[in-house]
Amino acid sequence: MTGPELLASLGKLLGPKIQEKTEFRGETTFTILPGDLHEVAQFCKDELSFDYLLDITSVDNFGDEPRFAIVYELYSMTLAIHLRLKLRVSEDEGAVATVSDIWPTANWHEREIYDMMGIKFTGHPDLRRILMWDGYPYFPLRKEFPLEGLPSEMPDVAFTSAAPLEGGPFVTSPSTATAKDREPRARRPAL
Amino acid sequence: MRETRPAAYDSKIEGNVIFTRLDAAMNWMRKNSLWPMPMGLACCAIELMATAASRFDIARFGAEVMRFSPRQCDVMIVAGTVTYKMALAVKRIYEQMPEPKWVIAMGACASTGGMYRSYAVLQGIDQLLPVDVYISGCPPRPEALLEGLMKLQEKISAEPSFREQKRKLMEQLDEVMA
């Protein structure tokens, strides 16, 4: 069975678990419900030979509901095809099932998402921060977190303070102007 | 006519004795034997290694003995981005170095935070440590680091090291006696 055929039949096999199926430039994305994640992931690994979890990422759609999206990039070594699983998590729910028991590599990916976005993974064997230190009070990749950071203090561990941004965020202006005008710099927002 | 004679002439040591100030002699010894603490934190450390290697040869300035124990170091070369997670570790290592000690902030990140106006990066190591020499560049070329080292040598040779030390010692003694 070739890749496209398998992906076409995937929809039938996973059946009602799939909320939405999108094709973009030969990339297949299945949107599923957070509650179905573990079951679908197990099925993908055992029955569909998606033996390699490339990456897990998270998206903060601030202002939308549900707020967060988590994206799983799967790859099959034997069939050389990609599959993307996507699910949406609301801020109130704030937790999905871990897949680190299915793909061990998910352990650190999920820790990173917890560290940066604050989404918890139920059943994770070791859900600690991975980049920032234990006790850091914020989730820095959330949209409401300012670019320059916020002050914090953990005695004898680490401290942070806000970085000077000189009155505005560093932004680029797309234009045909010279590099001097195009490059990222502090620009006051237009009134 | 009065006869001038050397106070204690000894033909065995003739030509082997020079007269100088104690400060000058001590500073001369210190500045020509700076043992660096290579605090390599990012890409500047690659240039630091290049400076130590044969082409640029930091040994010409007596600073080739990179020590990975802070207790054997004179000058800490902070080479790279100092994240908040690493900041207190850098400070701790600095505090473990014996006096007298100096700090070189190598590159844009160590000097000011560089391009990282970010929640995770300390905006210059001078917020934690007393920096003697800042080196611009991203990363600085090995010549720039050597220039910075020579600037530090100039600075050391002008320090009133022994006089200050003695004055501080006397003050401390006065405090203890009082």
Short mmCIF file of C-alpha atoms in Angstrom, two decimals:
data_model
loop_
_atom_site.label_atom_id
_atom_site.label_comp_id
_atom_site.label_asym_id
_atom_site.label_seq_id
_atom_site.Cartn_x
_atom_site.Cartn_y
_atom_site.Cartn_z
CA MET A 1 0.00 0.00 0.00
CA THR A 2 1.46 3.35 -0.95
CA GLY A 3 1.43 6.44 1.20
CA PRO A 4 -1.50 8.29 -0.35
CA GLU A 5 -3.59 5.13 -0.39
CA LEU A 6 -2.89 4.47 3.25
CA LEU A 7 -3.72 8.02 4.20
CA ALA A 8 -6.95 7.78 2.21
CA SER A 9 -7.91 4.60 4.03
CA LEU A 10 -6.83 6.10 7.35
CA GLY A 11 -9.88 8.27 7.41
CA LYS A 12 -12.06 5.18 7.23
CA LEU A 13 -10.15 3.30 9.91
CA LEU A 14 -10.08 6.17 12.37
CA GLY A 15 -13.60 6.92 11.30
CA PRO A 16 -15.66 8.96 13.68
CA LYS A 17 -12.67 10.01 15.75
CA ILE A 18 -11.70 12.51 13.08
CA GLN A 19 -13.38 15.86 13.44
CA GLU A 20 -11.83 17.41 10.39
CA LYS A 21 -9.46 16.35 7.66
CA THR A 22 -7.40 18.87 5.73
CA GLU A 23 -5.02 18.43 2.83
CA PHE A 24 -2.47 21.13 2.09
CA ARG A 25 0.34 20.66 -0.42
CA GLY A 26 0.31 16.93 0.15
CA GLU A 27 0.31 17.19 3.92
CA THR A 28 -2.53 15.48 5.73
CA THR A 29 -3.87 16.86 8.98
CA PHE A 30 -6.46 15.16 11.16
CA THR A 31 -8.16 17.19 13.84
CA ILE A 32 -9.29 15.06 16.77
CA LEU A 33 -10.84 15.61 20.16
CA PRO A 34 -8.46 15.83 23.16
CA GLY A 35 -10.23 12.92 24.82
CA ASP A 36 -9.51 10.63 21.87
CA LEU A 37 -5.82 11.46 21.68
CA HIS A 38 -4.36 8.48 23.50
CA GLU A 39 -6.51 5.97 21.70
CA VAL A 40 -5.80 7.46 18.28
CA ALA A 41 -2.08 7.75 18.99
CA GLN A 42 -1.89 4.13 20.11
CA PHE A 43 -3.72 3.09 16.96
CA CYS A 44 -1.39 5.14 14.76
CA LYS A 45 1.66 3.57 16.37
CA ASP A 46 0.53 -0.06 16.53
CA GLU A 47 -1.71 -0.51 13.51
CA LEU A 48 -0.62 2.19 11.09
CA SER A 49 3.16 1.93 11.58
CA PHE A 50 3.67 5.56 12.53
CA ASP A 51 6.69 4.58 14.58
CA TYR A 52 8.38 7.97 14.72
CA LEU A 53 7.08 11.04 16.53
CA LEU A 54 8.90 13.94 14.90
CA ASP A 55 7.70 16.77 17.08
CA ILE A 56 4.98 18.09 19.32
CA THR A 57 4.22 21.79 19.18
CA SER A 58 1.63 24.02 20.71
CA VAL A 59 -0.12 27.14 19.45
CA ASP A 60 -1.66 29.91 21.51
CA ASN A 61 -4.67 31.31 19.68
CA PHE A 62 -5.17 34.04 22.22
CA GLY A 63 -8.73 35.34 22.18
CA ASP A 64 -10.17 32.24 20.51
CA GLU A 65 -11.97 29.45 22.24
CA PRO A 66 -10.62 26.83 22.69
CA ARG A 67 -7.44 28.77 23.20
CA PHE A 68 -4.60 26.28 22.65
CA ALA A 69 -3.83 23.89 19.84
CA ILE A 70 -1.40 21.00 20.14
CA VAL A 71 0.11 19.54 16.99
CA TYR A 72 1.67 16.08 16.71
CA GLU A 73 3.90 15.38 13.72
CA LEU A 74 4.02 11.66 12.99
CA TYR A 75 6.21 9.83 10.49
CA SER A 76 6.30 6.27 9.31
CA MET A 77 9.80 4.94 8.74
CA THR A 78 8.54 1.94 6.76
CA LEU A 79 6.11 3.78 4.48
CA ALA A 80 7.84 7.19 4.45
CA ILE A 81 4.66 9.20 4.99
CA HIS A 82 3.80 12.03 7.32
CA LEU A 83 0.65 12.54 9.34
CA ARG A 84 -0.26 15.52 11.44
CA LEU A 85 -2.64 15.20 14.38
CA LYS A 86 -4.11 18.38 15.75
CA LEU A 87 -6.27 18.96 18.78
CA ARG A 88 -7.62 21.99 20.55
CA VAL A 89 -7.50 22.51 24.30
CA SER A 90 -9.36 25.17 26.20
CA GLU A 91 -7.58 27.14 28.89
CA ASP A 92 -9.96 25.90 31.59
CA GLU A 93 -9.34 22.28 30.67
CA GLY A 94 -5.61 22.91 30.31
CA ALA A 95 -4.59 19.26 30.15
CA VAL A 96 -4.39 16.42 27.66
CA ALA A 97 -3.30 12.80 27.99
CA THR A 98 0.39 12.09 27.62
CA VAL A 99 1.71 10.05 24.70
CA SER A 100 5.09 9.48 26.31
CA ASP A 101 4.11 5.88 27.01
CA ILE A 102 3.59 5.36 23.26
CA TRP A 103 6.56 7.37 21.92
CA PRO A 104 9.20 7.88 24.66
CA THR A 105 10.49 10.97 22.85
CA ALA A 106 7.25 12.73 23.77
CA ASN A 107 8.52 13.00 27.34
CA TRP A 108 10.73 16.04 26.74
CA HIS A 109 8.47 17.57 24.08
CA GLU A 110 5.60 17.58 26.53
CA ARG A 111 7.79 19.03 29.25
CA GLU A 112 8.72 21.85 26.90
CA ILE A 113 5.07 22.58 26.09
CA TYR A 114 4.28 22.57 29.79
CA ASP A 115 7.18 24.93 30.44
CA MET A 116 6.40 27.41 27.68
CA MET A 117 2.59 27.25 27.46
CA GLY A 118 1.44 25.82 30.75
CA ILE A 119 -0.57 22.95 29.26
CA LYS A 120 -0.46 19.93 31.52
CA PHE A 121 -0.16 16.33 30.38
CA THR A 122 -1.99 13.81 32.52
CA GLY A 123 -0.10 10.61 33.13
CA HIS A 124 3.28 12.13 32.30
CA PRO A 125 5.98 10.39 34.38
CA ASP A 126 8.03 13.53 35.12
CA LEU A 127 6.20 16.76 34.31
CA ARG A 128 8.76 19.38 35.36
CA ARG A 129 9.94 22.51 33.59
CA ILE A 130 12.68 21.76 31.09
CA LEU A 131 14.09 25.15 29.99
CA MET A 132 13.16 27.55 32.78
CA TRP A 133 13.84 26.63 36.39
CA ASP A 134 11.41 25.09 38.84
CA GLY A 135 9.60 27.93 40.56
CA TYR A 136 9.59 30.35 37.62
CA PRO A 137 6.08 31.81 37.90
CA TYR A 138 5.18 32.46 34.24
CA PHE A 139 4.66 30.62 30.97
CA PRO A 140 6.71 32.76 28.60
CA LEU A 141 5.38 31.71 25.19
CA ARG A 142 1.79 32.61 26.01
CA LYS A 143 0.54 35.57 24.04
CA GLU A 144 -0.25 37.70 27.10
CA PHE A 145 3.35 37.38 28.33
CA PRO A 146 5.33 40.47 27.29
CA LEU A 147 8.34 40.08 25.02
CA GLU A 148 10.64 41.85 27.46
CA GLY A 149 9.71 39.48 30.27
CA LEU A 150 8.53 40.08 33.82
CA PRO A 151 10.55 40.42 36.99
CA SER A 152 10.75 37.39 39.23
CA GLU A 153 12.95 36.20 42.05
CA MET A 154 13.92 32.75 43.26
CA PRO A 155 16.57 33.21 45.95
CA ASP A 156 19.79 31.30 45.19
CA VAL A 157 18.28 29.86 42.01
CA ALA A 158 17.64 32.60 39.49
CA PHE A 159 16.09 35.98 39.00
CA THR A 160 14.68 37.80 36.02
CA SER A 161 14.01 41.41 35.19
CA ALA A 162 12.31 43.08 32.27
CA ALA A 163 14.58 43.83 29.32
CA PRO A 164 14.67 47.43 28.05
CA LEU A 165 12.77 47.70 24.79
CA GLU A 166 13.09 51.46 24.38
CA GLY A 167 9.45 52.27 24.17
CA GLY A 168 8.16 49.68 21.81
CA PRO A 169 8.37 46.09 20.63
CA PHE A 170 10.97 45.13 18.08
CA VAL A 171 9.09 44.95 14.82
CA THR A 172 9.98 44.68 11.16
CA SER A 173 8.32 46.75 8.49
CA PRO A 174 7.84 44.99 5.15
CA SER A 175 8.70 47.45 2.45
CA THR A 176 11.07 48.10 -0.41
CA ALA A 177 13.07 50.49 1.74
CA THR A 178 16.71 49.97 2.63
CA ALA A 179 17.86 47.51 5.25
CA LYS A 180 18.20 50.38 7.69
CA ASP A 181 14.42 50.84 7.68
CA ARG A 182 13.47 47.20 7.28
CA GLU A 183 15.49 45.60 10.05
CA PRO A 184 13.89 44.83 13.42
CA ARG A 185 14.07 47.76 15.78
CA ALA A 186 12.03 49.42 18.49
CA ARG A 187 9.29 51.33 16.76
CA ARG A 188 6.58 53.23 18.47
CA PRO A 189 3.16 51.98 17.42
CA ALA A 190 1.35 54.23 14.94
CA LEU A 191 -1.33 56.29 16.63
CA MET B 1 85.05 66.57 46.90
CA ARG B 2 82.75 63.94 48.27
CA GLU B 3 83.11 60.48 46.98
CA THR B 4 79.88 58.66 45.97
CA ARG B 5 80.01 54.93 46.48
CA PRO B 6 77.31 52.30 46.09
CA ALA B 7 75.91 51.42 49.46
CA ALA B 8 76.63 47.74 49.25
CA TYR B 9 78.56 46.88 46.15
CA ASP B 10 78.94 43.22 45.37
CA SER B 11 80.63 42.23 42.14
CA LYS B 12 78.83 38.86 42.13
CA ILE B 13 75.39 40.43 41.56
CA GLU B 14 76.48 43.29 39.39
CA GLY B 15 74.02 43.68 36.47
CA ASN B 16 71.51 41.33 38.05
CA VAL B 17 69.78 43.84 40.26
CA ILE B 18 67.28 46.46 39.21
CA PHE B 19 65.60 49.07 41.30
CA THR B 20 61.86 49.62 40.88
CA ARG B 21 58.74 50.34 42.80
CA LEU B 22 57.10 47.33 44.44
CA ASP B 23 53.78 48.14 42.76
CA ALA B 24 55.37 48.21 39.35
CA ALA B 25 57.11 44.90 39.90
CA MET B 26 53.99 43.19 41.18
CA ASN B 27 51.80 44.56 38.42
CA TRP B 28 54.38 43.48 35.86
CA MET B 29 54.22 39.95 37.20
CA ARG B 30 50.45 39.93 37.39
CA LYS B 31 49.74 41.31 33.97
CA ASN B 32 52.08 38.97 32.16
CA SER B 33 50.69 35.87 33.76
CA LEU B 34 46.93 36.23 33.56
CA TRP B 35 45.33 32.84 33.88
CA PRO B 36 41.89 32.99 32.26
CA MET B 37 38.73 31.32 33.44
CA PRO B 38 37.10 30.46 30.09
CA MET B 39 33.44 31.12 30.84
CA GLY B 40 32.30 29.95 27.41
CA LEU B 41 28.53 30.18 27.15
CA ALA B 42 27.79 30.58 23.45
CA CYS B 43 29.41 31.14 20.06
CA CYS B 44 31.95 33.63 21.48
CA ALA B 45 33.58 30.62 23.10
CA ILE B 46 34.54 29.39 19.62
CA GLU B 47 36.46 32.63 19.04
CA LEU B 48 37.93 32.29 22.53
CA MET B 49 39.22 28.86 21.57
CA ALA B 50 40.57 30.23 18.31
CA THR B 51 42.39 32.92 20.27
CA ALA B 52 44.03 30.25 22.38
CA ALA B 53 45.01 28.17 19.38
CA SER B 54 48.20 28.45 17.38
CA ARG B 55 47.19 31.02 14.76
CA PHE B 56 46.43 33.79 17.25
CA ASP B 57 48.30 32.31 20.20
CA ILE B 58 47.20 34.04 23.38
CA ALA B 59 50.36 32.59 24.95
CA ARG B 60 52.23 35.57 23.51
CA PHE B 61 50.56 37.59 26.26
CA GLY B 62 51.05 35.07 29.01
CA ALA B 63 47.39 34.13 29.19
CA GLU B 64 47.48 30.67 27.67
CA VAL B 65 46.81 28.74 30.87
CA MET B 66 43.06 28.25 30.62
CA ARG B 67 42.03 26.88 33.97
CA PHE B 68 38.73 25.13 34.44
CA SER B 69 38.95 25.54 38.17
CA PRO B 70 38.06 29.06 39.30
CA ARG B 71 40.46 28.76 42.23
CA GLN B 72 43.44 28.95 39.88
CA CYS B 73 42.26 31.88 37.75
CA ASP B 74 42.95 35.59 37.55
CA VAL B 75 40.65 36.79 34.80
CA MET B 76 37.21 35.54 33.90
CA ILE B 77 36.42 35.85 30.20
CA VAL B 78 32.63 35.81 29.96
CA ALA B 79 32.22 34.66 26.38
CA GLY B 80 28.63 34.37 25.30
CA THR B 81 24.99 34.85 26.19
CA VAL B 82 24.36 34.86 29.92
CA THR B 83 20.89 33.48 30.50
CA TYR B 84 19.12 34.09 33.78
CA LYS B 85 19.33 30.37 34.44
CA MET B 86 23.14 30.55 34.21
CA ALA B 87 23.60 34.01 35.76
CA LEU B 88 23.95 33.03 39.41
CA ALA B 89 26.24 30.15 38.46
CA VAL B 90 28.56 32.62 36.70
CA LYS B 91 28.48 34.85 39.78
CA ARG B 92 29.27 31.90 42.02
CA ILE B 93 32.23 30.89 39.89
CA TYR B 94 33.47 34.49 39.97
CA GLU B 95 33.23 34.52 43.74
CA GLN B 96 35.28 31.32 43.90
CA MET B 97 38.17 33.00 42.11
CA PRO B 98 40.93 34.28 44.42
CA GLU B 99 41.81 37.98 44.58
CA PRO B 100 43.06 39.84 42.66
CA LYS B 101 40.65 39.08 39.83
CA TRP B 102 39.39 40.76 36.70
CA VAL B 103 36.50 40.25 34.30
CA ILE B 104 36.40 40.61 30.52
CA ALA B 105 32.92 40.80 28.97
CA MET B 106 33.52 39.34 25.53
CA GLY B 107 31.00 40.17 22.83
CA ALA B 108 27.68 41.93 22.59
CA CYS B 109 25.70 39.42 24.66
CA ALA B 110 27.98 39.41 27.68
CA SER B 111 28.27 43.20 27.54
CA THR B 112 24.63 44.21 27.06
CA GLY B 113 22.48 41.20 26.30
CA GLY B 114 23.18 41.75 22.63
CA MET B 115 20.34 40.93 20.28
CA TYR B 116 18.50 39.07 23.02
CA ARG B 117 16.01 41.61 24.38
CA SER B 118 14.28 38.69 25.97
CA TYR B 119 12.69 37.29 29.09
CA ALA B 120 15.46 34.72 29.38
CA VAL B 121 18.70 36.68 28.96
CA LEU B 122 20.56 38.82 31.47
CA GLN B 123 21.07 42.26 29.92
CA GLY B 124 24.82 42.40 30.45
CA ILE B 125 27.02 40.56 32.95
CA ASP B 126 27.93 43.93 34.50
CA GLN B 127 24.63 43.72 36.37
CA LEU B 128 26.23 41.00 38.48
CA LEU B 129 30.01 41.32 38.19
CA PRO B 130 32.44 44.27 38.06
CA VAL B 131 33.57 44.23 34.43
CA ASP B 132 37.02 45.63 33.58
CA VAL B 133 37.01 45.38 29.80
CA TYR B 134 34.12 45.20 27.34
CA ILE B 135 34.79 43.82 23.86
CA SER B 136 32.35 44.64 21.09
CA GLY B 137 31.54 42.24 18.29
CA CYS B 138 29.16 39.41 17.59
CA PRO B 139 31.31 37.47 18.06
CA PRO B 140 34.52 39.53 18.35
CA ARG B 141 37.41 38.34 16.24
CA PRO B 142 40.38 36.83 18.11
CA GLU B 143 42.35 40.03 17.45
CA ALA B 144 39.67 41.94 19.35
CA LEU B 145 40.00 39.63 22.33
CA LEU B 146 43.77 40.06 22.26
CA GLU B 147 43.28 43.83 22.12
CA GLY B 148 40.95 43.58 25.10
CA LEU B 149 43.51 41.51 26.95
CA MET B 150 46.19 44.10 26.22
CA LYS B 151 43.85 46.83 27.48
CA LEU B 152 43.41 44.84 30.66
CA GLN B 153 47.17 44.53 30.97
CA GLU B 154 47.48 48.30 30.66
CA LYS B 155 44.85 48.69 33.32
CA ILE B 156 46.59 46.26 35.66
CA SER B 157 49.96 47.96 35.21
CA ALA B 158 48.41 51.24 36.38
CA GLU B 159 46.79 49.74 39.47
CA PRO B 160 48.09 50.81 42.88
CA SER B 161 47.92 47.18 43.88
CA PHE B 162 50.30 46.96 46.80
CA ARG B 163 49.73 50.45 48.18
CA GLU B 164 45.99 49.87 48.15
CA GLN B 165 46.40 46.46 49.65
CA LYS B 166 48.51 47.86 52.47
CA ARG B 167 46.12 50.72 53.09
CA LYS B 168 43.17 48.34 53.24
CA LEU B 169 45.14 46.05 55.51
CA MET B 170 45.93 48.91 57.88
CA GLU B 171 42.28 49.98 57.89
CA GLN B 172 41.22 46.45 58.68
CA LEU B 173 43.78 46.26 61.46
CA ASP B 174 42.55 49.57 62.86
CA GLU B 175 39.01 48.23 62.84
CA VAL B 176 40.06 45.07 64.62
CA MET B 177 42.07 46.98 67.20
CA ALA B 178 39.34 49.54 67.82
#
